[in-house]
Each structure stands twice: as structure tokens, then as C-alpha cells.
mmCIF file of C-alpha atoms and ligand atoms in Angstrom:
data_model
loop_
_atom_site.group_PDB
_atom_site.id
_atom_site.type_symbol
_atom_site.label_atom_id
_atom_site.label_comp_id
_atom_site.label_asym_id
_atom_site.label_seq_id
_atom_site.Cartn_x
_atom_site.Cartn_y
_atom_site.Cartn_z
ATOM 1 C CA MET A 5 -27.099 36.801 34.581
ATOM 2 C CA ASN A 6 -30.565 37.612 33.173
ATOM 3 C CA ILE A 7 -32.053 40.844 34.500
ATOM 4 C CA LEU A 8 -35.689 41.811 34.021
ATOM 5 C CA ALA A 9 -35.528 45.612 33.761
ATOM 6 C CA VAL A 10 -38.421 48.024 34.188
ATOM 7 C CA GLU A 11 -38.586 51.686 33.119
ATOM 8 C CA SER A 12 -41.590 53.964 33.673
ATOM 9 C CA SER A 13 -40.182 57.376 34.561
ATOM 10 C CA CYS A 14 -41.925 59.436 31.881
ATOM 11 C CA ASP A 15 -44.128 58.503 28.928
ATOM 12 C CA GLU A 16 -42.706 55.140 27.836
ATOM 13 C CA THR A 17 -43.499 51.942 29.704
ATOM 14 C CA ALA A 18 -40.647 49.543 29.045
ATOM 15 C CA VAL A 19 -39.647 46.055 30.163
ATOM 16 C CA ALA A 20 -36.477 44.431 28.882
ATOM 17 C CA ILE A 21 -34.424 41.356 29.625
ATOM 18 C CA VAL A 22 -30.667 41.958 29.465
ATOM 19 C CA ARG A 23 -27.933 39.340 29.886
ATOM 20 C CA ASP A 24 -24.736 40.286 31.747
ATOM 21 C CA GLY A 25 -25.279 43.985 31.152
ATOM 22 C CA ARG A 26 -24.415 43.773 27.469
ATOM 23 C CA GLU A 27 -26.822 41.569 25.556
ATOM 24 C CA VAL A 28 -30.422 42.631 24.963
ATOM 25 C CA LEU A 29 -32.618 39.525 24.856
ATOM 26 C CA THR A 30 -35.755 41.620 24.427
ATOM 27 C CA ASP A 31 -36.694 45.280 24.787
ATOM 28 C CA CYS A 32 -40.477 45.803 24.935
ATOM 29 C CA ILE A 33 -41.784 49.362 24.880
ATOM 30 C CA ALA A 34 -45.303 50.787 25.012
ATOM 31 C CA SER A 35 -45.093 54.452 24.094
ATOM 32 C CA GLN A 36 -47.749 56.884 25.288
ATOM 33 C CA VAL A 37 -46.508 59.719 23.110
ATOM 34 C CA ASP A 38 -49.594 59.736 20.879
ATOM 35 C CA LEU A 39 -51.857 60.128 23.924
ATOM 36 C CA HIS A 40 -49.966 63.084 25.353
ATOM 37 C CA ARG A 41 -49.528 64.766 21.982
ATOM 38 C CA ILE A 42 -52.997 66.334 22.025
ATOM 39 C CA TYR A 43 -52.012 68.163 25.238
ATOM 40 C CA GLY A 44 -48.645 69.296 23.848
ATOM 41 C CA GLY A 45 -46.742 67.607 26.689
ATOM 42 C CA VAL A 46 -46.851 64.755 29.189
ATOM 43 C CA VAL A 47 -49.870 64.770 31.535
ATOM 44 C CA PRO A 48 -48.503 63.054 34.667
ATOM 45 C CA GLU A 49 -51.805 61.532 35.835
ATOM 46 C CA ILE A 50 -52.482 59.998 32.424
ATOM 47 C CA ALA A 51 -48.899 58.707 32.280
ATOM 48 C CA SER A 52 -49.261 56.900 35.625
ATOM 49 C CA ARG A 53 -52.549 55.263 34.622
ATOM 50 C CA LYS A 54 -51.192 54.108 31.288
ATOM 51 C CA HIS A 55 -48.080 52.649 32.943
ATOM 52 C CA ILE A 56 -50.322 50.584 35.223
ATOM 53 C CA GLU A 57 -52.326 49.332 32.247
ATOM 54 C CA ALA A 58 -49.254 48.403 30.210
ATOM 55 C CA ILE A 59 -46.660 47.084 32.629
ATOM 56 C CA TYR A 60 -47.951 43.564 33.393
ATOM 57 C CA GLY A 61 -48.589 42.810 29.741
ATOM 58 C CA LEU A 62 -45.113 44.022 28.777
ATOM 59 C CA ALA A 63 -43.457 41.767 31.348
ATOM 60 C CA ASP A 64 -45.412 38.779 30.016
ATOM 61 C CA GLN A 65 -44.481 39.812 26.475
ATOM 62 C CA ALA A 66 -40.794 40.014 27.413
ATOM 63 C CA LEU A 67 -40.847 36.463 28.776
ATOM 64 C CA ALA A 68 -42.866 35.156 25.819
ATOM 65 C CA GLN A 69 -40.516 36.757 23.274
ATOM 66 C CA THR A 70 -37.399 35.240 24.802
ATOM 67 C CA GLY A 71 -38.929 31.879 25.658
ATOM 68 C CA LEU A 72 -37.561 32.330 29.184
ATOM 69 C CA THR A 73 -39.496 31.421 32.297
ATOM 70 C CA ARG A 74 -39.458 33.245 35.620
ATOM 71 C CA ALA A 75 -36.950 30.679 36.870
ATOM 72 C CA ASP A 76 -34.486 31.890 34.207
ATOM 73 C CA LEU A 77 -34.490 35.419 35.624
ATOM 74 C CA ASP A 78 -31.779 36.256 38.139
ATOM 75 C CA ALA A 79 -32.845 39.729 39.298
ATOM 76 C CA VAL A 80 -35.368 42.518 38.794
ATOM 77 C CA ALA A 81 -34.148 46.066 38.096
ATOM 78 C CA VAL A 82 -36.104 49.296 38.015
ATOM 79 C CA THR A 83 -35.699 53.032 37.441
ATOM 80 C CA TYR A 84 -36.295 54.472 40.923
ATOM 81 C CA ALA A 85 -35.322 58.092 40.110
ATOM 82 C CA PRO A 86 -35.637 60.690 38.684
ATOM 83 C CA GLY A 87 -38.898 61.245 36.810
ATOM 84 C CA LEU A 88 -42.596 61.977 37.221
ATOM 85 C CA ILE A 89 -43.186 60.645 40.707
ATOM 86 C CA GLY A 90 -46.479 58.864 39.984
ATOM 87 C CA ALA A 91 -44.972 57.287 36.890
ATOM 88 C CA VAL A 92 -41.767 56.113 38.611
ATOM 89 C CA LEU A 93 -43.846 54.668 41.468
ATOM 90 C CA VAL A 94 -45.685 52.352 39.069
ATOM 91 C CA GLY A 95 -42.427 50.750 37.926
ATOM 92 C CA VAL A 96 -40.977 50.611 41.442
ATOM 93 C CA ASN A 97 -44.068 48.931 42.890
ATOM 94 C CA PHE A 98 -44.257 46.471 40.017
ATOM 95 C CA ALA A 99 -40.564 45.596 40.363
ATOM 96 C CA LYS A 100 -40.841 45.207 44.140
ATOM 97 C CA ALA A 101 -43.815 42.889 43.764
ATOM 98 C CA ALA A 102 -42.072 40.870 41.033
ATOM 99 C CA ALA A 103 -38.835 40.551 43.049
ATOM 100 C CA LEU A 104 -40.733 39.547 46.178
ATOM 101 C CA ALA A 105 -42.949 37.032 44.373
ATOM 102 C CA MET A 106 -40.022 35.433 42.520
ATOM 103 C CA ASN A 107 -37.619 35.749 45.458
ATOM 104 C CA LYS A 108 -35.003 37.541 43.314
ATOM 105 C CA PRO A 109 -32.701 40.476 44.126
ATOM 106 C CA LEU A 110 -34.066 43.967 43.467
ATOM 107 C CA ILE A 111 -31.721 46.475 41.765
ATOM 108 C CA PRO A 112 -32.534 50.205 41.844
ATOM 109 C CA VAL A 113 -31.193 52.115 38.821
ATOM 110 C CA HIS A 114 -30.854 55.872 38.339
ATOM 111 C CA HIS A 115 -32.462 56.780 35.004
ATOM 112 C CA ILE A 116 -29.512 58.869 33.794
ATOM 113 C CA ARG A 117 -27.015 56.163 34.696
ATOM 114 C CA GLY A 118 -29.218 53.983 32.501
ATOM 115 C CA HIS A 119 -28.955 56.423 29.595
ATOM 116 C CA ILE A 120 -25.155 56.317 29.901
ATOM 117 C CA ALA A 121 -25.254 52.499 30.007
ATOM 118 C CA ALA A 122 -27.078 52.410 26.649
ATOM 119 C CA ASN A 123 -23.537 52.781 25.305
ATOM 120 C CA TYR A 124 -22.513 49.412 26.822
ATOM 121 C CA LEU A 125 -25.216 47.753 24.723
ATOM 122 C CA ALA A 126 -24.171 49.508 21.534
ATOM 123 C CA TYR A 127 -20.428 49.032 22.138
ATOM 124 C CA PRO A 128 -19.599 45.731 23.837
ATOM 125 C CA ASP A 129 -15.948 46.777 24.185
ATOM 126 C CA LEU A 130 -16.625 50.107 25.902
ATOM 127 C CA GLU A 131 -15.415 50.209 29.487
ATOM 128 C CA PRO A 132 -14.920 53.125 31.880
ATOM 129 C CA PRO A 133 -13.227 55.475 32.303
ATOM 130 C CA PHE A 134 -14.748 57.789 29.699
ATOM 131 C CA LEU A 135 -16.555 61.101 29.391
ATOM 132 C CA CYS A 136 -20.256 61.238 28.629
ATOM 133 C CA LEU A 137 -22.387 64.094 27.350
ATOM 134 C CA VAL A 138 -25.862 63.474 28.766
ATOM 135 C CA VAL A 139 -28.585 65.356 26.905
ATOM 136 C CA SER A 140 -32.173 64.355 27.599
ATOM 137 C CA GLY A 141 -35.566 65.935 28.141
ATOM 138 C CA GLY A 142 -34.801 66.658 31.786
ATOM 139 C CA HIS A 143 -30.991 66.643 32.073
ATOM 140 C CA THR A 144 -27.986 68.168 30.387
ATOM 141 C CA MET A 145 -24.556 67.465 31.833
ATOM 142 C CA ILE A 146 -21.020 66.363 31.196
ATOM 143 C CA VAL A 147 -20.194 63.348 33.302
ATOM 144 C CA GLU A 148 -16.852 61.730 33.991
ATOM 145 C CA VAL A 149 -17.628 58.013 34.228
ATOM 146 C CA GLU A 150 -14.712 56.830 36.356
ATOM 147 C CA ASP A 151 -16.155 53.375 36.813
ATOM 148 C CA TYR A 152 -19.516 51.727 36.110
ATOM 149 C CA THR A 153 -20.988 53.049 39.348
ATOM 150 C CA LYS A 154 -18.575 55.880 40.153
ATOM 151 C CA MET A 155 -19.130 59.192 38.390
ATOM 152 C CA GLU A 156 -18.298 62.887 38.670
ATOM 153 C CA ILE A 157 -20.399 65.693 37.228
ATOM 154 C CA LEU A 158 -18.071 68.155 35.517
ATOM 155 C CA GLY A 159 -20.806 70.558 34.495
ATOM 156 C CA THR A 160 -24.543 70.807 34.176
ATOM 157 C CA THR A 161 -27.219 73.129 32.897
ATOM 158 C CA LEU A 162 -28.055 75.826 35.403
ATOM 159 C CA ASP A 163 -31.636 76.106 34.167
ATOM 160 C CA ASP A 164 -33.477 74.258 31.378
ATOM 161 C CA ALA A 165 -32.391 70.976 29.859
ATOM 162 C CA ALA A 166 -31.585 71.005 26.137
ATOM 163 C CA GLY A 167 -34.496 68.628 25.377
ATOM 164 C CA GLU A 168 -36.951 70.854 27.216
ATOM 165 C CA CYS A 169 -35.938 73.753 24.943
ATOM 166 C CA PHE A 170 -36.256 71.668 21.795
ATOM 167 C CA ASP A 171 -39.751 70.664 22.897
ATOM 168 C CA LYS A 172 -40.813 74.205 23.848
ATOM 169 C CA VAL A 173 -39.563 75.812 20.644
ATOM 170 C CA GLY A 174 -41.032 72.934 18.618
ATOM 171 C CA ARG A 175 -44.397 73.399 20.310
ATOM 172 C CA VAL A 176 -44.515 77.136 19.591
ATOM 173 C CA LEU A 177 -43.622 76.365 15.962
ATOM 174 C CA GLY A 178 -46.637 74.016 15.840
ATOM 175 C CA MET A 179 -44.624 70.789 15.767
ATOM 176 C CA PRO A 180 -46.074 67.682 17.410
ATOM 177 C CA TYR A 181 -44.856 66.731 20.905
ATOM 178 C CA PRO A 182 -42.068 65.902 21.539
ATOM 179 C CA GLY A 183 -40.649 68.526 19.209
ATOM 180 C CA GLY A 184 -36.981 67.483 19.178
ATOM 181 C CA ALA A 185 -37.087 64.976 16.327
ATOM 182 C CA ALA A 186 -39.339 67.148 14.118
ATOM 183 C CA LEU A 187 -37.177 70.198 14.770
ATOM 184 C CA ASP A 188 -34.099 68.159 13.852
ATOM 185 C CA ARG A 189 -35.660 67.148 10.527
ATOM 186 C CA ALA A 190 -36.741 70.718 9.717
ATOM 187 C CA ALA A 191 -33.292 72.083 10.611
ATOM 188 C CA GLN A 192 -31.660 69.870 8.005
ATOM 189 C CA GLN A 193 -33.392 71.935 5.274
ATOM 190 C CA GLY A 194 -32.536 75.333 6.795
ATOM 191 C CA ASP A 195 -29.825 77.970 6.644
ATOM 192 C CA GLU A 196 -28.506 78.516 10.177
ATOM 193 C CA THR A 197 -26.972 81.910 9.316
ATOM 194 C CA LYS A 198 -30.388 83.471 8.619
ATOM 195 C CA TYR A 199 -31.133 84.054 12.316
ATOM 196 C CA THR A 200 -28.816 84.985 15.162
ATOM 197 C CA LEU A 201 -29.416 83.352 18.522
ATOM 198 C CA PRO A 202 -27.340 83.661 21.711
ATOM 199 C CA ARG A 203 -24.839 81.116 23.048
ATOM 200 C CA SER A 204 -24.493 80.533 26.761
ATOM 201 C CA LYS A 205 -21.307 82.068 28.146
ATOM 202 C CA PRO A 206 -18.961 80.212 30.482
ATOM 203 C CA GLY A 207 -19.630 81.093 34.113
ATOM 204 C CA GLU A 208 -17.703 80.336 37.263
ATOM 205 C CA ASN A 209 -17.625 76.664 36.327
ATOM 206 C CA PRO A 210 -16.834 76.771 32.602
ATOM 207 C CA TYR A 211 -18.447 73.352 32.106
ATOM 208 C CA ASN A 212 -21.834 74.621 33.264
ATOM 209 C CA MET A 213 -24.394 75.658 30.671
ATOM 210 C CA SER A 214 -27.565 77.674 30.369
ATOM 211 C CA PHE A 215 -30.355 77.231 27.836
ATOM 212 C CA SER A 216 -33.150 79.458 29.123
ATOM 213 C CA GLY A 217 -31.745 82.591 27.426
ATOM 214 C CA LEU A 218 -31.565 80.779 24.107
ATOM 215 C CA LYS A 219 -35.099 79.423 24.548
ATOM 216 C CA THR A 220 -36.474 82.875 25.393
ATOM 217 C CA ALA A 221 -34.630 84.478 22.453
ATOM 218 C CA ALA A 222 -36.066 81.890 20.042
ATOM 219 C CA LEU A 223 -39.598 82.297 21.441
ATOM 220 C CA ASN A 224 -39.350 86.102 21.301
ATOM 221 C CA LEU A 225 -38.203 85.923 17.698
ATOM 222 C CA ILE A 226 -41.181 83.717 16.794
ATOM 223 C CA HIS A 227 -43.724 85.880 18.659
ATOM 224 C CA HIS A 228 -42.286 89.095 17.221
ATOM 225 C CA ALA A 229 -42.575 87.717 13.674
ATOM 226 C CA GLU A 230 -46.207 86.784 14.385
ATOM 227 C CA GLN A 231 -46.974 90.239 15.741
ATOM 228 C CA VAL A 232 -45.523 92.131 12.801
ATOM 229 C CA GLY A 233 -46.891 89.635 10.253
ATOM 230 C CA GLU A 234 -43.427 88.567 9.075
ATOM 231 C CA GLU A 235 -43.220 85.123 7.554
ATOM 232 C CA LEU A 236 -40.719 82.958 9.404
ATOM 233 C CA ASP A 237 -38.313 80.685 7.610
ATOM 234 C CA ILE A 238 -38.994 77.791 9.987
ATOM 235 C CA PRO A 239 -36.280 75.404 8.753
ATOM 236 C CA SER A 240 -33.674 78.171 9.062
ATOM 237 C CA LEU A 241 -34.858 79.093 12.552
ATOM 238 C CA CYS A 242 -34.650 75.405 13.530
ATOM 239 C CA ALA A 243 -31.142 75.238 12.066
ATOM 240 C CA ALA A 244 -30.056 78.389 13.947
ATOM 241 C CA PHE A 245 -31.551 77.058 17.185
ATOM 242 C CA THR A 246 -29.907 73.643 16.835
ATOM 243 C CA ALA A 247 -26.577 75.284 15.986
ATOM 244 C CA ALA A 248 -26.812 77.392 19.165
ATOM 245 C CA VAL A 249 -27.517 74.280 21.287
ATOM 246 C CA SER A 250 -24.638 72.431 19.688
ATOM 247 C CA ASP A 251 -22.326 75.433 20.125
ATOM 248 C CA THR A 252 -23.174 75.384 23.829
ATOM 249 C CA LEU A 253 -22.497 71.672 24.235
ATOM 250 C CA VAL A 254 -19.592 70.856 21.953
ATOM 251 C CA PRO A 255 -16.918 73.371 23.099
ATOM 252 C CA ARG A 256 -17.481 72.216 26.694
ATOM 253 C CA VAL A 257 -17.062 68.608 25.631
ATOM 254 C CA VAL A 258 -13.836 69.560 23.828
ATOM 255 C CA MET A 259 -12.587 71.385 26.921
ATOM 256 C CA ALA A 260 -13.463 68.375 29.092
ATOM 257 C CA LEU A 261 -11.584 66.000 26.790
ATOM 258 C CA GLU A 262 -8.550 68.284 26.736
ATOM 259 C CA GLN A 263 -8.470 68.990 30.461
ATOM 260 C CA THR A 264 -9.155 65.468 31.720
ATOM 261 C CA GLY A 265 -7.062 63.714 29.089
ATOM 262 C CA HIS A 266 -9.841 61.190 28.398
ATOM 263 C CA LYS A 267 -9.728 59.719 24.926
ATOM 264 C CA LYS A 268 -13.274 58.328 24.900
ATOM 265 C CA ILE A 269 -16.460 60.410 24.639
ATOM 266 C CA ALA A 270 -19.935 58.891 24.754
ATOM 267 C CA VAL A 271 -23.279 60.607 24.271
ATOM 268 C CA ALA A 272 -26.531 59.634 25.971
ATOM 269 C CA GLY A 273 -30.194 60.637 26.240
ATOM 270 C CA GLY A 274 -32.972 61.527 23.814
ATOM 271 C CA VAL A 275 -31.261 64.646 22.440
ATOM 272 C CA ALA A 276 -28.204 62.516 21.594
ATOM 273 C CA ALA A 277 -30.341 61.442 18.618
ATOM 274 C CA ASN A 278 -29.930 64.936 17.139
ATOM 275 C CA SER A 279 -28.167 64.736 13.788
ATOM 276 C CA ARG A 280 -26.352 68.073 14.117
ATOM 277 C CA ILE A 281 -25.107 67.401 17.638
ATOM 278 C CA ARG A 282 -23.920 63.934 16.613
ATOM 279 C CA ALA A 283 -22.054 65.331 13.609
ATOM 280 C CA ASP A 284 -20.457 68.160 15.626
ATOM 281 C CA ILE A 285 -19.320 65.842 18.444
ATOM 282 C CA LEU A 286 -17.891 63.422 15.912
ATOM 283 C CA ALA A 287 -15.961 66.148 14.071
ATOM 284 C CA ALA A 288 -14.648 67.742 17.279
ATOM 285 C CA ALA A 289 -13.590 64.424 18.804
ATOM 286 C CA GLN A 290 -11.873 63.306 15.626
ATOM 287 C CA LYS A 291 -9.735 66.457 15.698
ATOM 288 C CA LEU A 292 -8.616 65.510 19.199
ATOM 289 C CA GLY A 293 -8.057 61.869 18.283
ATOM 290 C CA ALA A 294 -10.782 60.780 20.714
ATOM 291 C CA GLN A 295 -13.022 57.756 20.170
ATOM 292 C CA VAL A 296 -16.743 58.575 19.933
ATOM 293 C CA TYR A 297 -19.548 56.336 21.231
ATOM 294 C CA MET A 298 -23.091 57.100 20.093
ATOM 295 C CA PRO A 299 -25.929 54.670 20.740
ATOM 296 C CA PRO A 300 -28.287 54.028 17.812
ATOM 297 C CA LEU A 301 -31.363 56.262 17.894
ATOM 298 C CA SER A 302 -33.467 53.412 19.346
ATOM 299 C CA LEU A 303 -31.246 53.365 22.452
ATOM 300 C CA CYS A 304 -31.043 57.165 22.866
ATOM 301 C CA GLY A 305 -34.645 57.617 24.008
ATOM 302 C CA ASP A 306 -36.091 55.929 27.090
ATOM 303 C CA ASN A 307 -36.013 52.135 27.044
ATOM 304 C CA GLY A 308 -35.791 49.212 29.444
ATOM 305 C CA ALA A 309 -32.606 47.711 28.015
ATOM 306 C CA MET A 310 -30.439 50.598 29.225
ATOM 307 C CA ILE A 311 -31.784 50.051 32.758
ATOM 308 C CA GLY A 312 -30.923 46.358 32.503
ATOM 309 C CA ALA A 313 -27.409 47.219 31.327
ATOM 310 C CA GLN A 314 -26.635 49.568 34.222
ATOM 311 C CA ALA A 315 -28.385 47.219 36.670
ATOM 312 C CA TYR A 316 -25.808 44.507 36.041
ATOM 313 C CA TYR A 317 -23.005 46.787 37.188
ATOM 314 C CA GLU A 318 -25.017 48.094 40.151
ATOM 315 C CA TYR A 319 -25.549 44.451 41.139
ATOM 316 C CA LEU A 320 -21.829 43.688 40.879
ATOM 317 C CA ALA A 321 -21.144 46.742 43.074
ATOM 318 C CA GLY A 322 -23.612 45.433 45.667
ATOM 319 C CA ASN A 323 -26.118 48.223 45.152
ATOM 320 C CA LEU A 324 -29.304 46.332 45.943
ATOM 321 C CA ALA A 325 -32.601 47.414 47.477
ATOM 322 C CA ASP A 326 -35.128 45.761 49.750
ATOM 323 C CA MET A 327 -38.885 46.170 49.958
ATOM 324 C CA SER A 328 -38.488 49.633 51.485
ATOM 325 C CA LEU A 329 -37.295 51.001 48.102
ATOM 326 C CA ASN A 330 -39.022 54.297 47.315
ATOM 327 C CA ALA A 331 -39.359 56.314 44.104
ATOM 328 C CA TYR A 332 -37.857 59.818 43.811
ATOM 329 C CA ALA A 333 -38.827 62.637 41.476
ATOM 330 C CA THR A 334 -35.348 64.126 41.775
ATOM 331 C CA LYS A 335 -32.077 62.529 42.728
ATOM 332 C CA SER A 336 -28.543 63.268 41.628
ATOM 333 C CA ILE A 337 -26.734 60.776 39.436
ATOM 334 C CA LEU A 338 -24.348 60.421 42.382
ATOM 335 C CA GLY A 339 -27.227 59.125 44.492
ATOM 336 C CA GLU A 340 -27.842 62.216 46.637
ATOM 337 C CA THR A 341 -31.443 63.220 47.251
ATOM 338 C CA LEU A 342 -31.918 66.764 45.951
HETATM 339 O O1 KG4 B 428 -33.982 60.777 27.210
HETATM 340 P P1 KG4 B 428 -35.372 61.044 26.809
HETATM 341 O O2 KG4 B 428 -36.075 60.033 25.944
HETATM 342 O O3 KG4 B 428 -36.267 61.315 28.041
HETATM 343 C C1 KG4 B 428 -35.791 61.915 29.192
HETATM 344 O O4 KG4 B 428 -35.160 61.203 30.000
HETATM 345 O O5 KG4 B 428 -36.006 63.135 29.318
HETATM 346 O O6 KG4 B 428 -35.317 62.441 26.023
HETATM 347 C C2 KG4 B 428 -36.440 62.989 25.441
HETATM 348 C C3 KG4 B 428 -36.025 64.273 24.763
HETATM 349 C C4 KG4 B 428 -37.212 65.088 24.289
HETATM 350 O O7 KG4 B 428 -37.020 66.406 24.731
HETATM 351 C C5 KG4 B 428 -37.124 64.986 22.775
HETATM 352 O O8 KG4 B 428 -37.648 66.103 22.090
HETATM 353 C C6 KG4 B 428 -35.631 64.889 22.592
HETATM 354 O O9 KG4 B 428 -35.227 64.003 23.606
HETATM 355 N N1 KG4 B 428 -35.234 64.396 21.260
HETATM 356 C C7 KG4 B 428 -34.515 65.130 20.379
HETATM 357 C C8 KG4 B 428 -34.374 64.335 19.209
HETATM 358 N N2 KG4 B 428 -35.003 63.150 19.428
HETATM 359 C C9 KG4 B 428 -35.526 63.201 20.697
HETATM 360 N N3 KG4 B 428 -34.003 66.369 20.479
HETATM 361 C C10 KG4 B 428 -33.320 66.845 19.409
HETATM 362 N N4 KG4 B 428 -33.145 66.157 18.262
HETATM 363 C C11 KG4 B 428 -33.644 64.903 18.115
HETATM 364 N N5 KG4 B 428 -33.456 64.231 16.987
HETATM 365 ZN ZN1 ZN B 429 -34.651 59.499 29.632
#
């Protein structure tokens, strides 16, 4: 089954064609990152306009690259939530029009389910059940993937997402948007013991996390150094910050593996590209004898292929939409409107 998959929830316009949920025939992406960089973050109105400009050309490109025709496509899938509402709407309207014009089924896909499904592309043998640490620009949670379309959230951030904090701290340190990758590179040259930053403490639900205290502590440290004219050791601050994020995530993942008895842990989302977090998850999981699944960096960030992968399983589960499909800025991974 060939699925044409569309993703436009933030600042990447992406159209992919994925076969049977596992094989990427093409994955076309037009990134807007350079445009938003001068503003230090995504400008929603600009994102929507650029999606409109790019999306038709990307779909044509996807067909041209694979040599497929419209008749070879079996369904159209699209990210319908969550994301910047104007941006998600562009993809949803394009996908609705394409499905209607070609008379193909329309498959709505939750963006975070798509991130998790990036693992199915990287690991053809991976099947649920497994645990997944989702760490992106907007979400941070530990998910129990019971089946392809059946999930439980064990814990989630109570405030900021990890990626948001990477970007904010990166911005204040003068790194280009989005700051995560640059901060990761800088951290590799630093000494994490030079600065002390707080770790979020387990609350009522020990799987839940908090990052706003860490973000504020890092920003205060930077501003204080500026005020008193103290020169910051930026790589070491980046290393201390990344260590604090990892120390928040990894023990909860370990606890989840131990308490649920799962022997498979996957990571997903843009922050899953972080070298320190990858290394720490790998080391912790190895100690427990658990198998680790980490998509290559190209599949960690937003892309269309991951939407096409999850779409296949949504289709098999009968989760289809009609022309009344709407876009949602927020929606739980379980499908509830927030
Ligand atoms: O999943 P994603 O592409 O978009 C959302 O769905 O939010 O994640 C983007 C986030 C950004 O915050 C970006 O800074 C972060 O992923 N990121 C990283 C790294 N690469 C991307 N954060 C830490 N280390 C990295 N190497
Ligand atoms: Zn994403």
C-alpha cells in the first residue's frame, strides 16, 4: 500500500511516499528554518504562507522522484494535530483536496504518533509493545506503545518541553534557532561539573517531569554572569544543562522499564537527536538488558515519512477521516481534544 503523507505542523513542509508503513520511497522536505532564524523562533503567519508555497511542488516532486503516478497511490495521510494551527490547516486542506480529487482514503495522523513511528522505518523488525521516550520541541513524555494505535502516557512534562528549553537557552547564548543541535555540539567540548543546575524532582506521578525550573536556573546563571561581567564557559554550561535534561529523562525511563517489564525502549522527536541523551539511554538500557531503538538523526526531526509510517497502521485500524476533517492546535496522543 503506497501512502502519500503530508506534514506541515511547524516549520518543515514535507511530503513522503511510504509503502506498507515501513519502506520510504521518497521523503521530500522544504525547511523554513533559515527564514525563521532571523526572528529567533517560528513566526506562525510566515510558516503558513511558506507551507502553501511549498506543498504542491513537494507533492509533484515526490511523484517524480519515485516514478509513481497518482493511480499508484492508495491513500493520502496528513498530520491533523497538534501544531501551529495555521500551519497544520495547510497540510489538512491540501490532503483533503488530494484525497477528494484522486478518490482515495484520507488518513489523519497525530504528529507525535508519527514521531514514534519513525522507529518502524529505522527498524523493520520493531513491533509493539514497547516503551517510547518522546522528546520534541513541544512534547516530552514516556509512552507505553501497547499496539500501533493503542498507547498509554506514563508521564509527561508538567510545564515546558525539553526542546523548548534547549531552544530558549540556546537563544540566550546567541546560538542560531533552533538551538538544540548547536547546544549539543557545544556541550561536547564542555565540562558538565563546572556549573550546578537543578534536576526535576519526582512528584505525585513519579514519571512526570518539569523543565521550567531548570530553564529559569540556566537563564538566571547567564544573566547574572552578564551583569557582573563574568565570562561564561559556554561549552561547560551547555554540558551542565544537557546533563540536567538527561538526568531528568533517563531515570524515569529506567523506572518505566523496570516497573512495566518492557524490554524494548525507543526514542522519538527532535531532541532524540541529542548525543548525550542517546548515549545515556543506551548505557542505562544496556544495564537492564533492554533493546534500544533510536531513529537516525534525519528521522528524529519532523518529516513526512514518519507520518506515512503511522498512517499505514491507522488505516489498518480503520481510523479514516472524511471531508469534515479539521486541524487541531492541541490534541492528546490518545485522540482526546485538550
Ligand atoms: O520533533 P521536532 O523536529 O519538532 C517538534 O515536533 O517539536 O523537534 C524540534 C526540537 C527543537 O527544539 C530542536 O532544538 C530540538 O528538537 N533538537 C535538539 C537536537 N536536534 C534538534 N535538541 C537537543 N539536541 C539536539 N541534537
Ligand atoms: Zn515534531
